[in-house]
Amino acid sequence: MVSGDPSPEQRLSLTSRTVRTKYGDVSGVIVTLDSRHLEPVEVFRGIPYASPPLGSLRFMPPVTGALWSGVKIADKFSPVCPQRLPDIYNETAALKRMPRGRLEYLKRLLPYLQNQNEDCLYLNIYAPAQDFSENISEDESSKKVTHQDFQSYNSVSGEPSTIKIKSDKWSSKNILEDHALEELENG
């Protein structure tokens, strides 16, 4: 399995929705799983949240990322941070070091960890897929919230925060941080 490719039990299709961020517009994919219990998910893969930590930025706190023009198609996983992967090729030896459940989990996980690089400051964002063919009404208050985009992530430390896409309550161009949602929902 190639890193970022769908597994046999899922299908990908590009979403028609474009989300505006502080750095530029992004468009993701709809992941449909072959399960009657799981609904499709809208996925934005490899969204940069800081400049690559290379050269003089290595071992420094994250620095604000660069803007991009056009729509970034967020359909591929970005590299993961470098790490030593466990040797599971000799299954007998691996089972002496770990339970079978962990071994099976690692077999599914390791293909996604092969692409490693110090340039690994990216987010993968998952949200319930919505039917965007219907008109989504936008009032003035939702438009004001829309403009927050990615701006409100922790700008002091540069660290990412949990981000929710609340497309059931807001226009289709919203990405909001937990605390922003809580403030709005709590009045």
Coordinates of C-alpha atoms in Angstrom, one line a residue:
M1 CA 0.0 0.0 0.0
V2 CA 1.4 3.4 -1.0
S3 CA 1.2 6.0 1.7
G4 CA -1.9 8.1 1.3
D5 CA -3.7 5.8 -1.0
P6 CA -7.1 4.5 0.0
S7 CA -7.3 1.0 1.5
P8 CA -9.5 -1.5 -0.3
E9 CA -12.4 -0.8 2.1
Q10 CA -12.6 3.0 1.3
R11 CA -13.2 5.1 -1.8
L12 CA -12.1 8.7 -2.4
S13 CA -13.8 11.5 -4.4
L14 CA -12.8 15.1 -4.6
T15 CA -15.2 17.4 -2.8
S16 CA -16.7 20.4 -4.6
R17 CA -16.4 22.5 -1.4
T18 CA -13.6 25.0 -1.0
V19 CA -12.6 26.2 2.5
R20 CA -10.9 29.6 2.9
T21 CA -8.1 29.7 5.4
K22 CA -5.7 32.4 6.6
Y23 CA -3.1 31.0 4.2
G24 CA -5.2 30.2 1.1
D25 CA -8.1 28.1 -0.1
V26 CA -8.2 24.3 0.3
S27 CA -10.4 21.6 -1.2
G28 CA -10.4 18.1 0.3
V29 CA -11.8 14.6 -0.5
I30 CA -14.8 12.7 0.5
V31 CA -13.9 9.3 2.0
T32 CA -16.7 6.7 1.7
L33 CA -16.1 3.6 3.8
D34 CA -17.6 0.2 2.8
S35 CA -19.7 0.0 6.0
R36 CA -23.3 0.4 6.6
H37 CA -22.6 1.9 10.0
L38 CA -20.1 4.6 8.9
E39 CA -21.1 7.8 7.1
P40 CA -18.8 9.5 4.5
V41 CA -16.2 11.8 5.9
E42 CA -14.8 15.0 4.4
V43 CA -11.0 14.9 4.7
F44 CA -8.4 17.7 4.2
R45 CA -5.0 16.1 4.2
G46 CA -1.6 17.8 4.6
I47 CA -2.7 21.4 5.5
P48 CA 0.4 23.2 6.6
Y49 CA 0.1 25.1 9.9
A50 CA 3.7 26.5 10.0
S51 CA 6.8 27.0 7.9
P52 CA 8.9 23.9 7.4
P53 CA 11.3 23.5 10.4
L54 CA 14.4 23.3 8.1
G55 CA 17.7 25.2 8.0
S56 CA 17.7 28.1 10.6
L57 CA 14.2 27.1 11.7
R58 CA 15.3 23.6 12.8
F59 CA 14.8 23.1 16.6
M60 CA 13.0 26.4 16.8
P61 CA 9.4 27.1 17.8
P62 CA 7.0 26.9 14.7
V63 CA 6.9 30.0 12.5
T64 CA 3.8 31.2 10.7
G65 CA 3.4 29.5 7.3
A66 CA 3.5 31.0 3.9
L67 CA 0.5 32.0 1.9
W68 CA -0.5 30.1 -1.2
S69 CA -2.5 31.2 -4.2
G70 CA -5.2 29.2 -5.9
V71 CA -6.9 26.2 -4.3
K72 CA -4.7 23.7 -2.6
I73 CA -6.0 20.2 -3.3
A74 CA -5.6 18.5 0.1
D75 CA -5.9 14.9 -0.9
K76 CA -2.6 13.4 0.1
F77 CA -1.0 12.8 3.5
S78 CA 2.1 14.9 4.1
P79 CA 5.3 13.4 5.6
V80 CA 5.3 12.3 9.3
C81 CA 8.0 13.4 11.7
P82 CA 11.1 11.2 11.7
Q83 CA 10.8 8.3 14.1
R84 CA 12.3 4.8 14.6
L85 CA 9.7 2.3 13.5
P86 CA 9.4 -1.1 15.2
D87 CA 10.7 -4.2 13.3
I88 CA 7.7 -6.4 12.8
Y89 CA 8.9 -8.3 9.7
N90 CA 9.8 -11.3 11.8
E91 CA 6.4 -12.0 13.3
T92 CA 7.6 -14.7 15.7
A93 CA 10.2 -12.3 17.2
A94 CA 7.7 -9.4 17.3
L95 CA 5.2 -11.5 19.2
K96 CA 7.8 -12.0 21.9
R97 CA 7.9 -8.2 22.4
M98 CA 4.3 -7.3 22.0
P99 CA 0.7 -8.7 22.1
R100 CA -0.9 -9.9 18.8
G101 CA -3.4 -7.0 18.9
R102 CA -0.5 -4.4 18.8
L103 CA 1.3 -6.3 16.1
E104 CA -1.9 -6.3 13.9
Y105 CA -2.4 -2.6 14.6
L106 CA 1.2 -1.8 13.6
K107 CA 0.8 -3.8 10.3
R108 CA -2.1 -1.4 9.4
L109 CA -0.3 1.7 10.6
L110 CA 3.2 1.3 9.3
P111 CA 2.4 2.0 5.6
Y112 CA 1.3 5.5 6.6
L113 CA 4.6 6.1 8.5
Q114 CA 7.0 5.3 5.7
N115 CA 7.2 8.9 4.3
Q116 CA 9.2 10.7 7.0
N117 CA 10.7 14.2 6.8
E118 CA 11.6 17.0 9.2
D119 CA 9.1 19.1 7.2
C120 CA 6.1 17.5 9.0
L121 CA 4.1 20.4 10.4
Y122 CA 0.8 19.6 8.7
L123 CA -2.8 18.9 9.8
N124 CA -5.2 16.3 8.6
I125 CA -8.8 17.5 9.3
Y126 CA -11.8 15.2 9.3
A127 CA -15.4 16.3 9.3
P128 CA -18.7 14.5 8.6
A129 CA -19.5 14.8 4.9
Q130 CA -22.5 17.0 4.1
D131 CA -24.7 17.2 1.1
F132 CA -23.6 20.6 -0.3
S133 CA -25.9 20.5 -3.3
E134 CA -28.6 22.2 -1.1
N135 CA -28.3 25.9 -0.4
I136 CA -26.7 26.8 2.9
S137 CA -28.1 30.0 4.2
E138 CA -25.6 32.4 5.6
D139 CA -26.6 35.3 7.9
E140 CA -24.4 38.2 9.0
S141 CA -23.3 36.5 12.2
S142 CA -22.0 33.4 10.5
K143 CA -20.1 35.6 8.0
K144 CA -18.3 37.3 10.8
V145 CA -17.3 34.0 12.3
T146 CA -16.2 32.7 8.9
H147 CA -13.4 35.3 8.7
Q148 CA -11.7 33.9 11.7
D149 CA -10.6 30.9 9.6
F150 CA -7.3 29.5 10.8
Q151 CA -6.2 32.8 12.4
S152 CA -7.1 31.9 15.9
Y153 CA -4.8 29.0 16.4
N154 CA -2.4 29.5 19.2
S155 CA -0.4 32.4 17.6
V156 CA 1.8 32.8 20.7
S157 CA 3.3 29.4 20.5
G158 CA 2.5 28.5 16.9
E159 CA 1.1 25.2 18.0
P160 CA -2.0 23.8 16.3
S161 CA -5.2 23.3 18.2
T162 CA -8.1 21.0 17.7
I163 CA -10.1 22.4 14.9
K164 CA -13.7 21.6 14.2
I165 CA -15.7 22.1 11.0
K166 CA -19.2 22.9 12.1
S167 CA -20.9 22.9 8.7
D168 CA -24.2 21.9 10.2
K169 CA -24.4 25.3 11.9
W170 CA -22.2 27.6 9.8
S171 CA -21.6 28.4 6.2
S172 CA -19.5 26.0 4.1
K173 CA -16.4 28.1 4.5
N174 CA -15.9 27.8 8.3
I175 CA -13.1 26.3 10.2
L176 CA -13.3 27.2 13.9
E177 CA -11.3 26.4 16.9
D178 CA -12.8 24.8 20.0
H179 CA -12.7 27.9 22.2
A180 CA -14.3 30.1 19.4
L181 CA -17.1 27.6 19.1
E182 CA -17.6 27.4 22.9
E183 CA -17.8 31.2 23.1
L184 CA -20.4 31.4 20.4
E185 CA -22.5 28.5 21.7
N186 CA -22.4 29.7 25.3
G187 CA -23.5 33.2 24.3

